[in-house]
Structure formats: C-alpha cells, structure tokens
Short mmCIF file of C-alpha atoms in Angstrom, two decimals:
data_model
loop_
_atom_site.label_atom_id
_atom_site.label_comp_id
_atom_site.label_asym_id
_atom_site.label_seq_id
_atom_site.Cartn_x
_atom_site.Cartn_y
_atom_site.Cartn_z
CA MET G 1 31.31 -34.25 15.58
CA THR G 2 29.74 -36.10 12.65
CA GLN G 3 32.12 -37.20 9.94
CA PHE G 4 31.38 -35.35 6.72
CA ASP G 5 32.18 -36.84 3.32
CA PRO G 6 32.58 -34.17 0.60
CA ALA G 7 32.83 -36.69 -2.25
CA PRO G 8 29.07 -36.91 -3.01
CA VAL G 9 28.87 -33.12 -3.10
CA VAL G 10 31.79 -32.87 -5.51
CA ALA G 11 30.19 -35.50 -7.75
CA ALA G 12 26.88 -33.60 -7.70
CA LEU G 13 28.56 -30.32 -8.60
CA ARG G 14 30.47 -31.95 -11.43
CA SER G 15 27.26 -33.48 -12.79
CA VAL G 16 25.73 -30.01 -13.02
CA THR G 17 28.71 -28.05 -14.33
CA SER G 18 30.72 -30.67 -16.31
CA PRO G 19 33.83 -28.48 -15.98
CA THR G 20 36.58 -28.71 -18.59
CA ARG G 21 38.69 -26.03 -16.87
CA PRO G 22 38.94 -24.51 -13.41
CA LEU G 23 35.47 -23.09 -12.84
CA PRO G 24 35.44 -19.72 -11.06
CA LEU G 25 32.84 -18.59 -8.60
CA HIS G 26 31.49 -16.05 -11.09
CA GLU G 27 32.60 -14.51 -14.36
CA PRO G 28 31.10 -11.99 -16.78
CA VAL G 29 29.47 -12.91 -20.08
CA PHE G 30 29.65 -10.50 -23.03
CA ALA G 31 27.24 -11.85 -25.62
CA GLY G 32 25.25 -8.77 -26.59
CA ARG G 33 26.10 -5.37 -28.05
CA GLU G 34 28.99 -4.56 -25.70
CA TRP G 35 31.50 -4.15 -28.53
CA ASP G 36 29.14 -1.92 -30.55
CA TYR G 37 28.31 0.42 -27.68
CA VAL G 38 31.87 0.75 -26.38
CA LYS G 39 33.17 1.35 -29.91
CA ASP G 40 30.55 4.07 -30.34
CA CYS G 41 31.99 5.83 -27.27
CA LEU G 42 35.49 5.61 -28.73
CA ASP G 43 34.37 6.74 -32.18
CA THR G 44 32.50 9.77 -30.83
CA GLY G 45 34.97 10.63 -28.07
CA TRP G 46 32.30 10.52 -25.34
CA VAL G 47 34.18 8.36 -22.85
CA SER G 48 34.10 10.35 -19.60
CA SER G 49 31.48 11.19 -16.96
CA VAL G 50 28.77 12.57 -19.25
CA GLY G 51 27.22 11.09 -22.35
CA ALA G 52 24.16 9.45 -23.86
CA TYR G 53 24.93 6.03 -22.43
CA VAL G 54 25.01 7.35 -18.85
CA ASP G 55 21.53 8.81 -19.35
CA ARG G 56 20.28 5.61 -21.01
CA PHE G 57 21.77 3.40 -18.30
CA GLU G 58 20.01 5.42 -15.61
CA ARG G 59 16.68 5.18 -17.43
CA MET G 60 17.03 1.42 -17.82
CA LEU G 61 17.95 1.02 -14.15
CA SER G 62 14.99 3.17 -13.12
CA GLN G 63 12.64 0.79 -14.91
CA ARG G 64 14.25 -2.29 -13.34
CA ALA G 65 13.97 -0.75 -9.87
CA GLY G 66 10.24 -0.07 -10.09
CA ASP G 67 10.39 3.32 -11.82
CA ALA G 68 12.46 4.93 -9.07
CA HIS G 69 15.11 7.52 -9.89
CA ALA G 70 18.60 6.17 -10.64
CA VAL G 71 21.94 7.97 -10.39
CA ALA G 72 24.91 6.08 -11.83
CA VAL G 73 28.22 6.22 -9.94
CA VAL G 74 31.69 4.68 -10.08
CA ASN G 75 31.03 1.66 -7.83
CA GLY G 76 28.64 0.20 -5.32
CA THR G 77 30.63 1.39 -2.30
CA ALA G 78 30.50 4.99 -3.51
CA ALA G 79 26.75 4.57 -4.03
CA LEU G 80 26.30 3.32 -0.47
CA HIS G 81 28.49 6.10 0.96
CA VAL G 82 26.40 8.84 -0.63
CA ALA G 83 23.12 7.03 0.10
CA LEU G 84 23.97 6.99 3.80
CA MET G 85 24.81 10.69 3.73
CA LEU G 86 21.50 11.43 2.02
CA ALA G 87 19.69 9.39 4.66
CA GLY G 88 21.15 11.75 7.27
CA VAL G 89 24.04 9.69 8.67
CA ARG G 90 26.61 11.95 10.29
CA THR G 91 29.82 11.74 12.29
CA GLY G 92 29.27 10.06 15.64
CA ASP G 93 26.09 8.22 14.64
CA GLU G 94 25.55 4.46 14.65
CA VAL G 95 24.20 2.52 11.68
CA LEU G 96 22.65 -0.94 12.01
CA VAL G 97 24.46 -3.33 9.67
CA PRO G 98 24.37 -7.13 9.35
CA ALA G 99 27.51 -8.82 10.62
CA LEU G 100 27.27 -11.23 7.67
CA THR G 101 27.97 -8.95 4.70
CA PHE G 102 30.74 -7.80 2.39
CA VAL G 103 33.07 -5.29 4.03
CA ALA G 104 31.87 -2.44 1.79
CA THR G 105 28.62 -2.24 3.77
CA ALA G 106 30.50 -1.43 6.98
CA ASN G 107 33.16 0.65 5.24
CA ALA G 108 30.57 3.02 3.78
CA VAL G 109 29.33 3.69 7.32
CA ALA G 110 32.88 4.46 8.44
CA TYR G 111 33.34 6.86 5.49
CA CYS G 112 30.53 8.93 7.01
CA GLY G 113 32.38 9.12 10.33
CA ALA G 114 29.76 6.82 11.88
CA LEU G 115 30.05 3.45 13.61
CA PRO G 116 28.58 0.22 12.26
CA HIS G 117 26.39 -1.49 14.86
CA PHE G 118 26.26 -5.18 13.96
CA VAL G 119 23.04 -7.19 14.10
CA ASP G 120 22.10 -10.79 13.44
CA SER G 121 20.92 -12.62 10.33
CA GLY G 122 17.86 -14.75 9.64
CA PRO G 123 18.32 -18.40 8.62
CA ALA G 124 15.68 -18.17 5.89
CA THR G 125 17.17 -15.17 4.07
CA LEU G 126 20.82 -15.06 5.29
CA GLY G 127 20.20 -11.32 5.62
CA LEU G 128 19.21 -9.03 8.45
CA ASP G 129 16.58 -10.58 10.73
CA PRO G 130 13.75 -8.14 11.60
CA GLU G 131 12.59 -10.16 14.63
CA ALA G 132 16.07 -10.32 16.14
CA LEU G 133 16.55 -6.62 15.39
CA ALA G 134 13.27 -5.68 17.08
CA ALA G 135 14.20 -7.63 20.20
CA TRP G 136 17.64 -6.03 20.30
CA LEU G 137 16.30 -2.50 19.86
CA ASP G 138 13.71 -3.08 22.57
CA GLU G 139 16.58 -3.98 24.89
CA THR G 140 19.12 -1.32 23.92
CA ALA G 141 17.43 1.66 22.27
CA GLU G 142 14.96 4.39 23.16
CA ARG G 143 13.27 7.36 21.50
CA ARG G 144 14.85 10.61 22.61
CA ASP G 145 14.07 14.04 21.13
CA GLY G 146 12.53 12.40 18.08
CA ALA G 147 15.48 10.12 17.39
CA CYS G 148 16.26 6.48 18.09
CA VAL G 149 19.20 6.43 20.50
CA ASN G 150 21.41 3.64 21.78
CA ARG G 151 20.91 4.07 25.51
CA ARG G 152 24.22 2.27 26.20
CA THR G 153 26.36 4.64 24.15
CA GLY G 154 24.16 7.73 23.84
CA ARG G 155 24.68 7.75 20.08
CA ARG G 156 21.88 8.24 17.57
CA ILE G 157 20.95 5.19 15.47
CA ALA G 158 20.73 6.98 12.14
CA ALA G 159 19.93 4.21 9.63
CA VAL G 160 19.63 0.48 9.04
CA VAL G 161 21.27 -1.22 6.05
CA PRO G 162 19.79 -4.56 4.96
CA MET G 163 21.92 -6.44 2.43
CA HIS G 164 20.31 -9.04 0.15
CA VAL G 165 22.87 -11.82 0.57
CA PHE G 166 23.67 -13.75 -2.64
CA GLY G 167 20.57 -12.19 -4.24
CA HIS G 168 18.08 -13.54 -1.66
CA PRO G 169 15.75 -10.72 -0.53
CA VAL G 170 15.59 -9.68 3.10
CA ASP G 171 12.13 -9.55 4.70
CA MET G 172 11.69 -5.87 3.83
CA ASP G 173 8.10 -5.65 5.07
CA GLY G 174 9.19 -7.00 8.43
CA LEU G 175 12.11 -4.61 8.54
CA ALA G 176 9.91 -1.63 7.68
CA ALA G 177 7.61 -2.58 10.57
CA VAL G 178 10.62 -2.41 12.92
CA ALA G 179 12.39 0.64 11.51
CA GLY G 180 9.43 2.84 10.62
CA PRO G 181 7.92 3.37 14.10
CA ARG G 182 11.41 4.04 15.46
CA GLY G 183 12.16 6.67 12.83
CA ILE G 184 15.10 4.76 11.35
CA PRO G 185 15.61 5.23 7.57
CA ILE G 186 16.28 2.08 5.51
CA VAL G 187 19.28 2.28 3.17
CA GLU G 188 19.03 -0.83 1.01
CA ASP G 189 22.26 -2.55 -0.05
CA ALA G 190 21.05 -4.36 -3.17
CA ALA G 191 24.55 -4.83 -4.60
CA GLU G 192 23.96 -8.55 -5.19
CA SER G 193 20.28 -8.59 -6.09
CA LEU G 194 19.55 -6.67 -9.29
CA GLY G 195 16.45 -8.43 -10.66
CA SER G 196 15.37 -10.12 -7.42
CA LEU G 197 11.78 -9.63 -6.28
CA CYS G 198 10.51 -9.33 -2.72
CA ARG G 199 6.80 -10.16 -2.74
CA GLY G 200 6.60 -9.03 -6.34
CA ARG G 201 8.55 -5.79 -5.87
CA PRO G 202 12.10 -5.28 -7.17
CA THR G 203 14.88 -4.98 -4.65
CA GLY G 204 16.81 -1.72 -4.64
CA GLY G 205 13.69 0.41 -4.53
CA LEU G 206 12.17 -0.84 -1.28
CA GLY G 207 13.82 1.46 1.26
CA THR G 208 14.24 5.19 1.71
CA ILE G 209 17.16 4.90 -0.67
CA GLY G 210 18.97 1.92 -2.22
CA THR G 211 22.14 0.99 -4.07
CA PHE G 212 23.38 -1.42 -6.73
CA SER G 213 26.83 -2.63 -7.75
CA PHE G 214 28.06 -3.51 -11.24
CA ASN G 215 31.45 -4.93 -10.32
CA GLY G 216 32.90 -7.55 -12.65
CA ASN G 217 31.49 -10.40 -10.56
CA LYS G 218 27.87 -9.17 -10.41
CA ILE G 219 24.99 -10.45 -12.56
CA ILE G 220 25.66 -7.56 -14.93
CA THR G 221 28.83 -5.52 -15.04
CA ALA G 222 29.88 -2.12 -16.28
CA GLY G 223 33.50 -3.03 -15.58
CA GLY G 224 32.80 -1.44 -12.19
CA GLY G 225 30.02 0.99 -11.46
CA GLY G 226 27.14 1.38 -9.07
CA ALA G 227 23.88 3.26 -8.73
CA ILE G 228 21.83 5.15 -6.17
CA ILE G 229 18.10 4.37 -6.31
CA THR G 230 15.27 6.37 -4.76
CA ALA G 231 11.62 7.22 -5.36
CA ASP G 232 12.26 10.69 -3.90
CA ALA G 233 13.02 13.18 -6.68
CA ASP G 234 14.72 15.59 -4.28
CA LEU G 235 17.01 12.87 -2.90
CA ALA G 236 17.90 11.90 -6.48
CA ARG G 237 18.71 15.50 -7.34
CA ARG G 238 20.95 15.80 -4.29
CA ALA G 239 22.62 12.48 -5.10
CA ARG G 240 23.44 13.70 -8.60
CA HIS G 241 24.81 16.97 -7.19
CA LEU G 242 26.98 15.37 -4.52
CA THR G 243 28.42 12.78 -6.89
CA THR G 244 29.36 15.47 -9.43
CA THR G 245 31.71 17.35 -7.05
CA ALA G 246 28.78 19.52 -5.86
CA LYS G 247 29.37 21.83 -8.82
CA THR G 248 26.75 24.52 -9.19
CA ALA G 249 25.12 24.88 -12.59
CA HIS G 250 26.91 27.42 -14.79
CA PRO G 251 28.06 27.31 -18.41
CA TRP G 252 31.71 27.95 -17.54
CA ALA G 253 32.33 28.85 -13.87
CA TYR G 254 33.59 26.18 -11.47
CA GLU G 255 31.82 26.90 -8.21
CA HIS G 256 30.91 24.28 -5.59
CA ASP G 257 28.45 24.77 -2.74
CA CYS G 258 29.59 21.93 -0.43
CA VAL G 259 32.09 19.09 -0.21
CA GLY G 260 31.20 16.78 -3.05
CA PHE G 261 32.64 13.64 -4.62
CA ASN G 262 34.00 12.77 -8.03
CA TYR G 263 31.83 9.66 -8.18
CA ARG G 264 30.05 9.86 -11.55
CA LEU G 265 30.12 6.82 -13.84
CA PRO G 266 32.02 7.31 -17.14
CA ASN G 267 30.06 7.02 -20.38
CA LEU G 268 32.38 4.22 -21.49
CA ASN G 269 31.37 2.08 -18.51
CA ALA G 270 27.71 2.99 -18.91
CA ALA G 271 27.83 1.77 -22.51
CA LEU G 272 28.97 -1.63 -21.29
CA GLY G 273 26.25 -1.54 -18.63
CA CYS G 274 23.52 -0.80 -21.17
CA ALA G 275 24.49 -3.82 -23.26
CA GLN G 276 24.54 -5.98 -20.15
CA LEU G 277 21.15 -4.73 -18.93
CA GLU G 278 19.64 -5.70 -22.28
CA GLN G 279 20.58 -9.31 -21.43
CA LEU G 280 19.55 -9.29 -17.75
CA ASP G 281 16.39 -11.37 -18.12
CA GLY G 282 18.33 -14.08 -19.94
CA PHE G 283 21.04 -14.02 -17.29
CA ILE G 284 18.42 -14.40 -14.54
CA ALA G 285 16.78 -17.33 -16.34
CA ALA G 286 20.15 -19.08 -16.71
CA LYS G 287 21.02 -18.54 -13.05
CA ARG G 288 17.65 -19.80 -11.85
CA SER G 289 18.06 -22.86 -14.08
CA LEU G 290 21.48 -23.48 -12.57
CA ALA G 291 20.00 -23.18 -9.07
CA ALA G 292 17.31 -25.73 -9.95
CA ALA G 293 19.96 -28.14 -11.25
CA TYR G 294 22.06 -27.74 -8.10
CA ARG G 295 18.99 -28.20 -5.90
CA GLU G 296 18.09 -31.46 -7.64
CA ALA G 297 21.65 -32.83 -7.74
CA LEU G 298 22.30 -32.08 -4.06
CA ALA G 299 18.97 -33.40 -2.74
CA GLY G 300 19.36 -36.22 -0.28
CA ILE G 301 23.10 -35.87 0.34
CA PRO G 302 23.63 -36.23 4.10
CA GLY G 303 24.63 -33.06 5.89
CA VAL G 304 24.02 -30.74 2.93
CA THR G 305 21.27 -28.13 2.63
CA PHE G 306 20.88 -26.07 -0.53
CA VAL G 307 20.23 -22.38 0.22
CA ASP G 308 16.90 -21.67 -1.45
CA GLU G 309 15.08 -18.41 -2.10
CA PRO G 310 12.93 -17.11 0.77
CA GLU G 311 9.21 -17.80 0.67
CA GLY G 312 7.32 -15.21 -1.36
CA CYS G 313 10.45 -14.01 -3.14
CA ARG G 314 12.14 -14.55 -6.48
CA SER G 315 15.91 -14.62 -6.15
CA ILE G 316 18.41 -14.16 -8.96
CA TYR G 317 20.70 -16.64 -7.15
CA TRP G 318 23.69 -14.37 -7.74
CA LEU G 319 25.61 -16.97 -5.77
CA ASN G 320 24.35 -20.47 -5.12
CA ALA G 321 25.32 -21.83 -1.73
CA VAL G 322 25.00 -24.82 0.55
CA LEU G 323 25.07 -25.23 4.31
CA VAL G 324 27.10 -28.06 5.84
CA PRO G 325 27.20 -29.23 9.47
CA ASP G 326 30.15 -27.22 10.84
CA ALA G 327 33.39 -25.39 10.07
CA ALA G 328 35.35 -28.64 9.70
CA ALA G 329 32.90 -29.87 7.05
CA ARG G 330 33.05 -26.48 5.32
CA ASP G 331 36.84 -26.62 5.12
CA ALA G 332 36.79 -30.22 3.90
CA LEU G 333 34.35 -29.29 1.13
CA LEU G 334 36.37 -26.24 0.13
CA ALA G 335 39.53 -28.34 -0.14
CA ALA G 336 37.84 -31.14 -2.08
CA THR G 337 36.15 -28.83 -4.59
CA HIS G 338 39.27 -26.78 -5.24
CA ALA G 339 41.20 -29.98 -5.86
CA GLU G 340 38.66 -30.72 -8.62
CA GLY G 341 38.87 -27.25 -10.18
CA LEU G 342 35.57 -26.06 -8.67
CA LEU G 343 36.54 -22.72 -7.14
CA THR G 344 34.08 -22.54 -4.26
CA ARG G 345 34.49 -20.09 -1.39
CA PRO G 346 33.28 -19.59 2.18
CA ALA G 347 31.15 -16.68 3.33
CA TRP G 348 32.86 -13.39 4.09
CA GLY G 349 34.68 -12.99 7.38
CA LEU G 350 32.13 -11.58 9.80
CA MET G 351 32.40 -7.84 10.24
CA HIS G 352 32.78 -7.84 14.02
CA ARG G 353 35.82 -10.11 13.61
CA GLN G 354 37.65 -7.60 11.39
CA PRO G 355 40.31 -5.69 13.35
CA MET G 356 39.00 -2.23 12.45
CA TYR G 357 35.49 -3.11 13.63
CA ASP G 358 36.01 -5.45 16.58
CA GLY G 359 35.20 -2.70 19.09
CA CYS G 360 31.94 -1.62 17.48
CA PRO G 361 28.58 -2.17 19.18
CA ARG G 362 26.88 -5.43 18.35
CA ALA G 363 23.91 -7.56 19.19
CA PRO G 364 24.21 -11.28 19.94
CA LEU G 365 25.09 -12.91 16.62
CA PRO G 366 24.40 -16.66 16.97
CA VAL G 367 22.81 -17.13 13.53
CA ALA G 368 25.39 -15.08 11.63
CA GLU G 369 28.22 -16.95 13.35
CA SER G 370 26.65 -20.32 12.59
CA LEU G 371 26.04 -19.39 8.95
CA ALA G 372 29.60 -18.15 8.48
CA ASP G 373 30.94 -21.44 9.84
CA ARG G 374 28.78 -23.56 7.51
CA LEU G 375 28.27 -21.69 4.21
CA VAL G 376 30.01 -22.74 1.00
CA CYS G 377 29.35 -20.76 -2.19
CA LEU G 378 29.27 -22.71 -5.47
CA PRO G 379 30.34 -21.72 -9.00
CA SER G 380 27.44 -19.53 -10.10
CA GLY G 381 28.30 -17.82 -13.36
CA VAL G 382 25.68 -17.51 -16.08
CA THR G 383 27.44 -20.23 -18.12
CA ALA G 384 28.44 -22.48 -15.18
CA GLY G 385 25.78 -25.06 -16.04
CA SER G 386 26.04 -24.81 -19.81
CA GLY G 387 28.19 -27.93 -20.12
CA ARG G 388 25.57 -30.28 -18.69
CA SER G 389 23.38 -32.36 -20.98
CA ALA G 390 19.84 -31.13 -21.56
#
C-alpha cells in the first residue's frame, strides 16, 4: 500500500477557500428576494399548500427542465415515490438502482412495495453505467409477456433510476439505448443536478419522469421541497392528483377516488424557492468557478484525482470531490481536513451494505465499491471560494 500524505491536499484546499471558520460541505445562501416573498405570504395569509408562489415555482421549474410539466411536492423523496408509482412500479416488482446513491433512491422503491436491484456505476460519471447494466441484463433478464423479467427471481423489472451523482450527468443516451428496447421506464433522480446539462439538455427532463430536491443542502432550497418533472401532460395531471390526497374536484365535498398522499408543497416554501431560482444561474457560475479553482490547486498532487464533469456535459458541481488511492488514504484525508476545519465527507454507504437492503438482488459492483472506498467530497457551497484572492 502506497503511503499517502494528505498535507498537500489540505494546503490546496485552504488556498482555494481561505477559511476563517469551520467550512461546511454545503450551506444555503439567501441573497435575493427571499425575505420579500416569504413576508408576502405572511402578510396575505397564503402559507399552506395552495397559492401564487406554488404556481410560479412550478412554471419556473418547467422552464429550467426544458419546458416539461412540474409538480411541486414536500421533498425529493416524496417526488421519487410518486414518480415510481406513475411509472408503473407495483408491489413485488424490482427497480434497477445504483448502489452508489443516497438512501432516498432505494427507500422510494421500498415505499412502493418493490425491491431495489442494485447495479454498478461508471468511473466517468459516478452514476449508473449503461454498459455494465446492459451486460448484467443480458445475463439475468428476459422479455416475458411484454415485460422485462429477472429470470432468477421471476419478478418484473419495472423501472430504472439513474441518479446524477454530485450534479454530474449520467450517460442518459446510453441508458435509453439499454432501457428502451427492454421496455423499462426511466425515472430520473435529478435531486443533485438542477441546472446540469447532458449534451445540451437539462437533467430532470430526460427520462419518462424525473424528480428534483430542494433540501437545505441543494444548489437552491425551499427549506425542503421537491418536484416531479415530466413532458407527459397526463402523467403530470395524475401526479398533481395523487400528491393532493387524490381529492376529486368539487367546490365543497371531500371525496377521494384512490389512496393519495398529502405531499403538496406549501406556498411559504415555494416563495423561498422562487427567490432562490431567480439566483440559480449565479449560483451555478460560482460553483463552476470553485470547481475550476479546486482543479487547478489539486493538479499534480500525487495520488489525487479531481472528479471532473463527464465529456459532453455541463455539471453544476453540486459537490466537488476527489479520488484518492484507497480507503486508508480516504480516512487520512478526512481526518486531516476536519482537523483544519474543512468539513469534508466520504461518499454514502453503499446501498447493498445497508441492513435493510443487504438481501436485495444485485449485479457485480466493482466500480461502485472502489469509488466508495476512495471518494472524498470537498466544501462546495456557493460562497466556499469567496475568501480567495482574485
């Protein structure tokens, strides 16, 4: 095992961020009209799940997602849950999910009564690898009665969920070439990639249906919140119905035609989201500038590779990250950076290693396991690099 020295990395990170306090991984910035819009909600009394800001937020999101329909909901996990239902995922199905993802991706599958089926990542994107997926499906799946079925378990493979890790787009064209002929809908987890482009097209609107998150640590925040994105007007209508307790339209009667969910985003949160969306382009520019500074500062340090955007894509670099030689080097870098007030973190624990999912079907996962052992995420807030000299 090669000895890894974290000191040059720490020095490089300090040269970029010039921290005067403990520097978190990510934090929100409120520099626009947040106070004005939230106060307007309070002044008018429109603070709950309907209101002008909800409508405006959805229109703004629709434009950012390539003029698809947008339905605002309480958080990204709720968005993914309903998106999977709309894609046809049912109890007893399997859903193809990257092993390297945040737990919400797998949890949303479980909420549907389905099983996550874990697949490997690609080294260039960190996300789901279409080539590895194609090879795995050739080995384990077959078409049966119009559906793609796992021949080992007999369960239907009902959807595939690519997640754009740290804002870096998955190869969506490659994935469509694998999923389309097999009849597998693509439910796009774009929680971390609002504003990223995949070959000129915005993430979130590239699958059958997609989702965003506006948690406090995302590039924009509504203090929570999420959205369902689709180009299909009927799917959007059904999403709106399901997330509003499946209440049938009537001026006063409370009648519901199926089991629905109380998932609609409050107007108060949407107001915050509108003010944040107005600043999104500036946030993206700041994050890409920070990524460029990190890339330059880290160049040439032995054993360190900066995680760059995939070829043909524009990433928002929601989180900047580096790869180091092994788990021992990762842990040494985490300890050294935290000692200096740079609050780095490793990748998520792989999904197949979580106790509730360790018995789920999975492909070989050599790339995901290697990435998880070697990834270190760097402070990546919009203002993280603002202390450096111009």
